[in-house]
Coordinates of C-alpha atoms (C1' of nucleotides) in Angstrom, one line a residue:
Chain A
M1 CA 52.6 85.7 96.3
I2 CA 55.9 83.9 96.5
G3 CA 57.6 86.3 98.8
T4 CA 57.9 86.5 102.6
F5 CA 57.5 89.6 104.6
V6 CA 60.7 90.3 106.6
H7 CA 62.0 93.0 109.0
F8 CA 65.4 94.4 109.7
P9 CA 66.4 96.5 112.7
R10 CA 68.2 99.8 112.3
G11 CA 71.8 99.3 111.3
S12 CA 71.5 95.6 110.3
T13 CA 72.9 94.2 107.1
I14 CA 70.3 93.0 104.6
L15 CA 72.7 91.4 102.2
R16 CA 76.4 91.5 101.6
R17 CA 78.5 92.3 98.5
G18 CA 79.9 89.1 97.0
D19 CA 77.4 86.8 98.6
H20 CA 75.5 84.3 96.5
A21 CA 72.5 86.3 95.3
S22 CA 69.5 84.2 96.2
C23 CA 66.8 86.8 96.8
V24 CA 65.8 90.2 95.7
Y25 CA 64.0 92.5 98.2
N26 CA 61.1 94.8 97.4
L27 CA 61.3 97.5 100.0
V28 CA 58.1 98.4 101.9
A29 CA 59.2 100.7 104.7
G30 CA 62.4 102.3 105.8
V31 CA 65.5 103.6 104.0
V32 CA 68.4 101.4 102.9
K33 CA 72.0 102.4 101.9
A34 CA 73.7 100.3 99.2
G35 CA 77.5 100.3 98.6
S36 CA 80.8 98.7 99.4
V37 CA 83.7 99.2 101.7
S38 CA 87.2 99.0 100.3
A39 CA 90.2 97.2 101.8
E40 CA 91.4 100.5 103.3
G41 CA 88.1 101.2 105.0
R42 CA 86.7 103.8 102.5
E43 CA 83.0 103.3 102.0
T44 CA 81.4 104.0 98.7
I45 CA 77.6 104.5 98.7
T46 CA 76.1 103.9 95.3
A47 CA 72.5 104.4 96.2
F48 CA 69.9 105.0 98.8
H49 CA 66.8 102.9 98.5
F50 CA 63.3 103.9 99.5
P51 CA 59.9 102.2 99.8
D52 CA 58.9 100.5 96.6
D53 CA 62.5 100.2 95.4
L54 CA 64.2 96.9 94.5
V55 CA 67.3 96.0 96.5
G56 CA 69.7 93.2 95.6
L57 CA 71.3 93.9 92.2
A58 CA 73.5 91.0 91.2
E59 CA 76.1 90.3 88.6
S60 CA 77.1 86.7 87.7
G61 CA 75.2 85.4 90.6
L62 CA 76.7 87.6 93.3
Y63 CA 75.4 90.7 95.0
V64 CA 77.1 93.8 93.8
N65 CA 76.6 95.9 96.9
T66 CA 76.1 95.5 100.6
A67 CA 72.7 96.8 101.7
T68 CA 72.3 98.2 105.2
A69 CA 69.1 99.4 107.0
L70 CA 69.4 103.0 108.1
E71 CA 66.1 102.6 109.9
P72 CA 63.8 99.8 110.8
V73 CA 63.1 98.2 107.4
S74 CA 60.2 96.1 106.2
A75 CA 60.4 94.3 102.8
Y76 CA 59.3 91.4 100.7
R77 CA 62.0 88.9 100.2
L78 CA 61.6 87.3 96.8
P79 CA 63.7 84.1 96.2
L80 CA 65.1 84.3 92.7
A81 CA 64.3 80.9 91.3
P82 CA 60.5 81.1 91.9
L83 CA 60.6 84.7 90.9
E84 CA 62.0 83.8 87.5
R85 CA 59.4 81.2 87.0
L86 CA 56.7 83.7 87.9
L87 CA 58.1 86.3 85.5
A88 CA 58.2 83.7 82.7
A89 CA 54.6 83.0 83.3
D90 CA 53.3 86.5 83.9
S91 CA 54.6 88.9 81.3
T92 CA 52.6 91.9 82.8
L93 CA 54.5 91.4 86.0
E94 CA 57.7 91.1 84.1
L95 CA 57.0 94.4 82.4
H96 CA 56.5 95.9 85.8
F97 CA 59.9 94.8 86.8
L98 CA 61.3 96.2 83.6
C99 CA 59.9 99.6 84.5
K100 CA 61.3 99.4 87.9
L101 CA 64.7 98.8 86.5
C102 CA 64.4 101.7 84.2
H103 CA 63.5 103.8 87.2
E104 CA 66.6 102.6 89.0
L105 CA 68.7 103.4 86.0
R106 CA 67.3 106.9 86.0
E107 CA 68.1 107.3 89.7
Q108 CA 71.6 106.1 89.1
Q109 CA 72.0 108.6 86.3
R110 CA 70.9 111.4 88.6
H111 CA 73.5 110.2 91.1
A112 CA 76.1 110.5 88.3
I113 CA 74.9 114.0 87.5
L114 CA 75.3 114.9 91.2
L115 CA 78.8 113.5 91.4
A116 CA 79.8 115.2 88.2
S117 CA 78.6 118.6 89.4
D118 CA 81.5 120.9 90.2
S119 CA 80.8 122.6 93.6
A120 CA 80.1 121.0 97.0
R121 CA 77.2 123.4 97.2
T122 CA 75.6 122.0 94.1
K123 CA 76.1 118.4 95.2
I124 CA 74.4 119.0 98.5
I125 CA 71.5 120.8 96.9
L126 CA 71.0 117.9 94.5
F127 CA 71.2 115.5 97.3
L128 CA 68.6 117.3 99.3
H129 CA 66.4 117.5 96.2
L130 CA 66.6 113.7 96.0
L131 CA 65.4 113.3 99.5
D132 CA 62.8 116.1 99.0
V133 CA 61.2 114.3 96.1
Q134 CA 61.2 111.1 98.1
N135 CA 59.6 112.7 101.1
R136 CA 56.8 114.1 99.0
L137 CA 56.1 110.7 97.5
T138 CA 56.1 109.1 100.9
G139 CA 53.6 111.8 101.8
G140 CA 55.7 113.7 104.3
D141 CA 55.2 117.3 105.3
G142 CA 55.8 119.7 102.4
D143 CA 59.0 121.4 103.3
I144 CA 60.5 119.2 105.9
I145 CA 63.2 116.8 104.7
R146 CA 64.1 113.9 106.8
L147 CA 67.8 112.7 106.7
P148 CA 67.8 109.1 107.9
M149 CA 71.5 108.8 107.2
R150 CA 74.5 110.1 109.0
R151 CA 76.8 112.8 107.7
I152 CA 79.4 110.3 106.7
D153 CA 76.9 108.5 104.6
I154 CA 76.0 111.7 102.8
A155 CA 79.7 112.3 102.3
N156 CA 80.3 108.9 100.9
Y157 CA 77.3 109.3 98.5
T158 CA 78.2 112.8 97.3
G159 CA 82.0 112.1 97.1
L160 CA 82.7 114.9 99.6
A161 CA 84.5 114.9 102.9
V162 CA 82.3 114.8 106.0
E163 CA 83.6 118.2 107.1
T164 CA 82.5 119.7 103.8
V165 CA 79.1 118.2 104.1
S166 CA 78.7 119.7 107.5
R167 CA 80.1 123.1 106.4
T168 CA 77.9 123.3 103.3
L169 CA 74.7 122.4 105.2
R170 CA 75.6 125.1 107.8
A171 CA 76.3 127.6 105.1
L172 CA 73.0 127.0 103.4
S173 CA 71.3 127.3 106.8
R174 CA 73.2 130.6 107.5
E175 CA 71.9 131.9 104.2
H176 CA 68.3 131.1 105.4
L177 CA 67.7 128.7 102.5
L178 CA 67.4 125.9 105.1
E179 CA 66.7 125.5 108.7
M180 CA 68.1 122.7 110.7
D181 CA 66.2 121.7 113.7
D182 CA 68.1 118.5 114.7
T183 CA 70.8 117.0 112.7
H184 CA 68.5 114.5 110.9
S185 CA 66.0 116.9 109.4
V186 CA 66.1 120.1 107.5
R187 CA 63.2 122.5 106.6
I188 CA 63.3 124.3 103.3
R189 CA 62.9 127.9 104.2
A190 CA 63.0 129.4 100.7
R191 CA 61.3 127.0 98.4
P192 CA 61.4 129.0 95.2
E193 CA 65.2 129.7 95.5
F194 CA 65.8 126.1 96.4
D195 CA 63.9 124.9 93.3
A196 CA 65.7 127.4 91.2
L197 CA 69.0 126.1 92.4
V198 CA 68.0 122.5 91.7
R199 CA 67.0 123.4 88.1
A200 CA 70.2 125.3 87.5
S201 CA 72.3 122.4 88.8
S202 CA 70.8 119.5 87.0
D203 CA 70.7 120.5 83.4
G204 CA 66.9 120.2 84.0
A205 CA 67.2 116.4 84.6
Chain B
M1 CA 62.1 90.7 63.6
I2 CA 60.2 93.9 64.1
G3 CA 63.3 96.2 63.8
T4 CA 64.9 97.9 60.8
F5 CA 68.6 98.1 60.3
V6 CA 69.8 101.7 60.3
H7 CA 73.1 103.6 59.9
F8 CA 74.3 106.9 61.2
P9 CA 77.4 108.8 60.0
R10 CA 80.0 110.0 62.4
G11 CA 78.8 113.0 64.4
S12 CA 75.2 112.6 63.7
T13 CA 72.5 112.7 66.3
I14 CA 70.6 109.5 66.8
L15 CA 68.0 110.8 69.1
R16 CA 67.4 114.0 71.1
R17 CA 66.7 114.5 74.8
G18 CA 63.1 115.6 75.3
D19 CA 61.9 114.2 72.0
H20 CA 59.0 111.8 72.0
A21 CA 60.4 108.4 72.6
S22 CA 59.2 106.2 69.8
C23 CA 62.0 103.7 69.4
V24 CA 64.8 102.1 71.2
Y25 CA 68.1 101.2 69.4
N26 CA 70.1 98.0 69.7
L27 CA 73.6 99.0 68.8
V28 CA 75.5 96.7 66.4
A29 CA 78.6 98.7 65.4
G30 CA 80.2 102.0 66.4
V31 CA 80.4 103.9 69.7
V32 CA 77.7 106.4 70.9
K33 CA 77.8 109.1 73.5
A34 CA 74.7 109.8 75.6
G35 CA 74.2 113.0 77.6
S36 CA 72.7 116.5 77.6
V37 CA 73.8 120.1 77.1
S38 CA 72.8 122.7 79.6
A39 CA 71.6 126.1 78.8
E40 CA 75.0 127.6 79.4
G41 CA 76.6 125.1 77.0
R42 CA 78.1 122.7 79.5
E43 CA 77.8 119.1 78.2
T44 CA 77.2 116.2 80.6
I45 CA 77.9 112.8 79.3
T46 CA 76.2 110.1 81.2
A47 CA 77.3 107.1 79.2
F48 CA 79.2 105.7 76.3
H49 CA 77.4 102.9 74.5
F50 CA 79.1 100.1 72.6
P51 CA 77.9 97.3 70.3
D52 CA 75.1 95.2 71.9
D53 CA 74.1 98.0 74.2
L54 CA 70.6 99.5 74.3
V55 CA 70.3 103.2 73.5
G56 CA 67.2 105.3 74.1
L57 CA 66.3 105.4 77.8
A58 CA 63.0 107.2 78.3
E59 CA 61.1 108.7 81.2
S60 CA 57.4 109.5 80.9
G61 CA 57.5 109.0 77.2
L62 CA 60.5 111.3 76.5
Y63 CA 64.1 110.5 75.8
V64 CA 66.3 111.3 78.8
N65 CA 69.6 111.8 76.9
T66 CA 70.7 113.0 73.5
A67 CA 72.6 110.2 71.7
T68 CA 75.4 111.1 69.2
A69 CA 77.4 108.8 67.0
L70 CA 81.2 109.1 67.6
E71 CA 81.9 106.9 64.7
P72 CA 79.8 105.4 61.9
V73 CA 77.1 103.6 63.7
S74 CA 74.9 100.6 62.8
A75 CA 71.9 99.7 64.9
Y76 CA 68.5 98.0 65.0
R77 CA 65.8 100.5 65.4
L78 CA 63.0 98.9 67.4
P79 CA 59.7 100.8 67.5
L80 CA 58.3 100.7 71.0
A81 CA 54.7 99.8 70.4
P82 CA 55.4 96.5 68.5
L83 CA 58.3 95.9 70.9
E84 CA 56.0 95.9 73.9
R85 CA 53.6 93.5 72.2
L86 CA 56.5 91.2 71.3
L87 CA 57.8 91.3 74.9
A88 CA 54.3 90.5 76.2
A89 CA 54.2 87.5 74.0
D90 CA 57.8 86.2 74.4
S91 CA 58.8 86.2 78.0
T92 CA 62.2 84.7 77.2
L93 CA 63.0 87.8 75.1
E94 CA 61.7 90.0 77.9
L95 CA 64.0 88.3 80.3
H96 CA 66.8 89.1 77.9
F97 CA 65.9 92.8 78.0
L98 CA 65.8 92.6 81.8
C99 CA 69.3 91.3 81.8
K100 CA 70.4 94.1 79.5
L101 CA 69.0 96.7 81.8
C102 CA 70.8 95.1 84.8
H103 CA 74.0 95.4 82.8
E104 CA 73.3 99.0 82.0
L105 CA 72.6 99.6 85.7
R106 CA 76.0 98.1 86.6
E107 CA 77.7 100.2 84.0
Q108 CA 76.1 103.3 85.3
Q109 CA 77.2 102.3 88.8
R110 CA 80.8 102.0 87.6
H111 CA 80.5 105.5 86.2
A112 CA 79.4 106.7 89.6
I113 CA 82.4 105.0 91.2
L114 CA 84.6 106.7 88.7
L115 CA 83.1 110.1 89.4
A116 CA 83.3 109.6 93.1
S117 CA 87.0 108.7 93.0
D118 CA 89.2 111.4 94.4
S119 CA 92.1 112.0 92.1
A120 CA 92.1 112.9 88.4
R121 CA 94.6 110.1 88.0
T122 CA 92.2 107.5 89.3
K123 CA 89.4 108.7 87.1
I124 CA 91.4 108.5 84.0
I125 CA 92.7 105.0 84.9
L126 CA 89.1 103.8 85.5
F127 CA 88.0 105.4 82.3
L128 CA 90.7 103.7 80.4
H129 CA 89.8 100.4 82.1
L130 CA 86.2 100.9 80.8
L131 CA 87.4 101.2 77.2
D132 CA 90.0 98.4 77.8
V133 CA 87.3 95.9 78.8
Q134 CA 85.2 97.0 75.9
N135 CA 88.0 96.6 73.4
R136 CA 88.7 93.1 74.5
L137 CA 85.0 92.2 74.1
T138 CA 85.0 93.6 70.7
G139 CA 88.0 91.5 70.0
G140 CA 90.6 94.2 69.6
D141 CA 94.4 93.8 70.0
G142 CA 95.2 93.0 73.6
D143 CA 96.9 96.1 74.9
I144 CA 95.8 98.8 72.5
I145 CA 92.9 100.9 73.6
R146 CA 91.0 102.9 71.0
L147 CA 89.6 106.3 72.1
P148 CA 86.9 107.1 69.6
M149 CA 85.9 110.2 71.6
R150 CA 87.6 113.6 71.8
R151 CA 89.3 114.9 74.9
I152 CA 86.4 117.1 75.7
D153 CA 84.1 114.1 75.7
I154 CA 86.4 112.3 78.2
A155 CA 86.4 115.5 80.3
N156 CA 82.6 115.7 80.3
Y157 CA 82.3 112.0 81.2
T158 CA 84.9 112.1 84.0
G159 CA 83.9 115.4 85.4
L160 CA 87.4 116.9 84.8
A161 CA 88.6 119.8 82.8
V162 CA 89.9 119.1 79.3
E163 CA 93.3 120.4 80.4
T164 CA 93.4 117.9 83.3
V165 CA 92.5 115.0 81.0
S166 CA 95.3 115.9 78.7
R167 CA 97.8 116.5 81.5
T168 CA 96.9 113.2 83.2
L169 CA 97.2 111.1 80.1
R170 CA 100.6 112.7 79.4
A171 CA 101.7 112.1 82.9
L172 CA 100.8 108.4 82.7
S173 CA 102.6 108.2 79.4
R174 CA 105.7 109.9 80.9
E175 CA 105.7 107.3 83.6
H176 CA 105.7 104.6 80.9
L177 CA 102.4 103.1 82.0
L178 CA 101.0 104.1 78.6
E179 CA 102.2 104.9 75.2
M180 CA 100.3 107.3 73.0
D181 CA 100.8 106.8 69.3
D182 CA 98.1 109.2 68.0
T183 CA 95.6 111.1 70.1
H184 CA 92.9 108.5 69.6
S185 CA 94.6 105.3 70.8
V186 CA 96.9 104.4 73.7
R187 CA 98.8 101.2 74.3
I188 CA 99.1 99.8 77.8
R189 CA 102.8 99.4 78.4
A190 CA 102.8 98.0 81.9
R191 CA 99.8 95.8 82.1
P192 CA 100.3 94.4 85.6
E193 CA 100.8 97.9 87.1
F194 CA 97.8 99.1 85.2
D195 CA 95.6 96.3 86.4
A196 CA 96.8 96.8 90.0
L197 CA 95.8 100.5 89.8
V198 CA 92.4 99.6 88.5
R199 CA 91.8 97.1 91.3
A200 CA 93.0 99.6 93.9
S201 CA 90.7 102.3 92.5
S202 CA 87.5 100.5 92.1
D203 CA 86.9 98.8 95.5
G204 CA 87.2 95.7 93.3
A205 CA 84.0 96.5 91.4
Chain C
dC1 C1' 97.0 130.9 52.7
dG2 C1' 93.9 132.1 56.6
dG3 C1' 90.5 130.2 59.6
dT4 C1' 88.8 127.1 63.0
dC5 C1' 88.9 123.4 66.1
dC6 C1' 91.5 120.3 68.9
dG7 C1' 95.2 119.0 72.0
dT8 C1' 98.8 120.5 74.8
dT9 C1' 101.5 123.3 78.1
dG10 C1' 102.4 127.1 81.6
dA11 C1' 101.1 130.2 85.6
dA12 C1' 97.9 131.7 89.1
dC13 C1' 94.1 131.0 91.8
dC14 C1' 90.6 128.8 94.5
dG15 C1' 87.8 125.4 96.7
dA16 C1' 87.7 121.2 99.0
dA17 C1' 90.7 117.7 101.4
dT18 C1' 93.3 117.1 105.2
dC19 C1' 94.9 117.8 109.8
dA20 C1' 93.7 119.0 114.4
dA21 C1' 90.6 119.8 118.1
dA22 C1' 86.5 120.6 120.7
dG23 C1' 81.6 120.2 121.7
dG24 C1' 77.3 116.9 121.6
dA25 C1' 74.6 112.8 121.6
dA26 C1' 74.0 108.1 122.7
dG27 C1' 74.9 104.1 125.0
dT28 C1' 77.2 101.2 128.9
dG29 C1' 78.1 99.9 133.3
dG30 C1' 78.6 101.1 138.0
Chain D
dC1 C1' 71.1 108.5 138.1
dC2 C1' 75.6 109.6 137.0
dA3 C1' 80.4 108.9 135.3
dC4 C1' 82.7 107.3 131.4
dT5 C1' 83.4 105.9 126.8
dT6 C1' 82.6 106.2 122.1
dC7 C1' 81.0 107.9 118.1
dC8 C1' 79.1 111.8 115.5
dT9 C1' 79.1 116.5 114.2
dT10 C1' 81.0 120.9 113.9
dT11 C1' 84.6 124.5 113.5
dG12 C1' 89.3 126.3 112.5
dA13 C1' 94.0 126.4 109.9
dT14 C1' 96.7 124.7 106.4
dT15 C1' 97.8 122.3 102.2
dC16 C1' 97.2 120.8 97.7
dG17 C1' 95.1 119.2 93.4
dG18 C1' 92.4 120.7 89.8
dT19 C1' 90.2 124.7 87.5
dT20 C1' 90.8 128.7 85.2
dC21 C1' 93.0 131.9 82.2
dA22 C1' 96.2 132.5 78.6
dA23 C1' 98.9 131.1 74.8
dC24 C1' 101.0 128.1 71.3
dG25 C1' 101.4 124.2 67.8
dG26 C1' 99.2 121.2 64.7
dA27 C1' 95.5 119.1 61.8
dC28 C1' 91.9 119.8 58.8
dC29 C1' 89.3 122.6 55.5
dG30 C1' 87.7 126.0 52.7

DNA sequence: CGGTCCGTTGAACCGAATCAAAGGAAGTGG
DNA sequence: CCACTTCCTTTGATTCGGTTCAACGGACCG
């Protein structure tokens, strides 16, 4: 392979918006947030990335988002120039990348659906669903959802205020839909109701 | 080429969410809206597509969105099976598709930024900017923006109520930022201010 | 001429943002 | 190990923007 295996400690920056895009990263372990910070300090998070995702979308040679490790991260760093040569030679691999991009596109669309949903409640439910799906893929315990990000990251991803995120999670927990052990993990207490809410919220996406 | 040139009248459905995905369309002329309608009748619009865009994103063999022609549309219909063979053989063409997907991904991200922005005003400004950029590419008159979609489509894309869309557009027009000749086209009256607002709203995306 | 759909406007309500503040968790240095 | 700082999370009170409900004018069409 042309890549090198690299590690990033929790909180470190993997790549920065506006920098010359030299590599793309294929995530192996750990969760990454991707977004940007405006001049006034407001952070916008466009995506969370999980193992097997690609990180490092570029536009006209520059990274579009800043990517930060929310946990210790391992990834394959793939330099673009050799990668392009490889893709030109191996069309099966290229098709594989094409599929990955389609997947990212779908994820981004789900994010849009989340953002477009009216109530804070719905947004949080859809957000939890996102993590839920991911946790199952990664082979976690059935009903326990790990939240590797802070509340403010959830806020910036869902377009809500931090206070609203906190309040909504607490409300769901008060209604016995969820149970919150520590701040960074929730357990789904009423799976059927939860799934029903998800389906009702997402147009069935 | 493997495609056939096809036309769709205004208002017609190009493809339907959930249908077996047999073709992808390469738009040549006309604007398309892509989205889905929930059981309760609420429509969610995930994207507007313009000439040179790809239409027909699929997931596990099924179309993800319903695509509707907002104007008379011309497109190349590309059947998937031959297309895959062609891509496997021609890796330059495949790279071209990869780039298109990256572009779509960026667009979808911009949509997310729009939806995440706080005020109705900002959303409308970013929406107009989207059309503005497109109109320049298509080589339209500098400051005139054509709105091929109805108010309700704008509402469903921006996540606002129709009334709010109307009110906000009127407000911008009252402030002499815009001028509205007929309902389906606006003229940017204060370009510098408009561009400044766009930059302030989008984190510079 | 009546019907329907679309765009616009007005008034009232409501949910989330904002402002303010307190309780925890984590890390630092003595 | 503890005192201290700092950041994160949570809760409460208030404000405000956008939704909702209602109604009207206009365009298009049968």
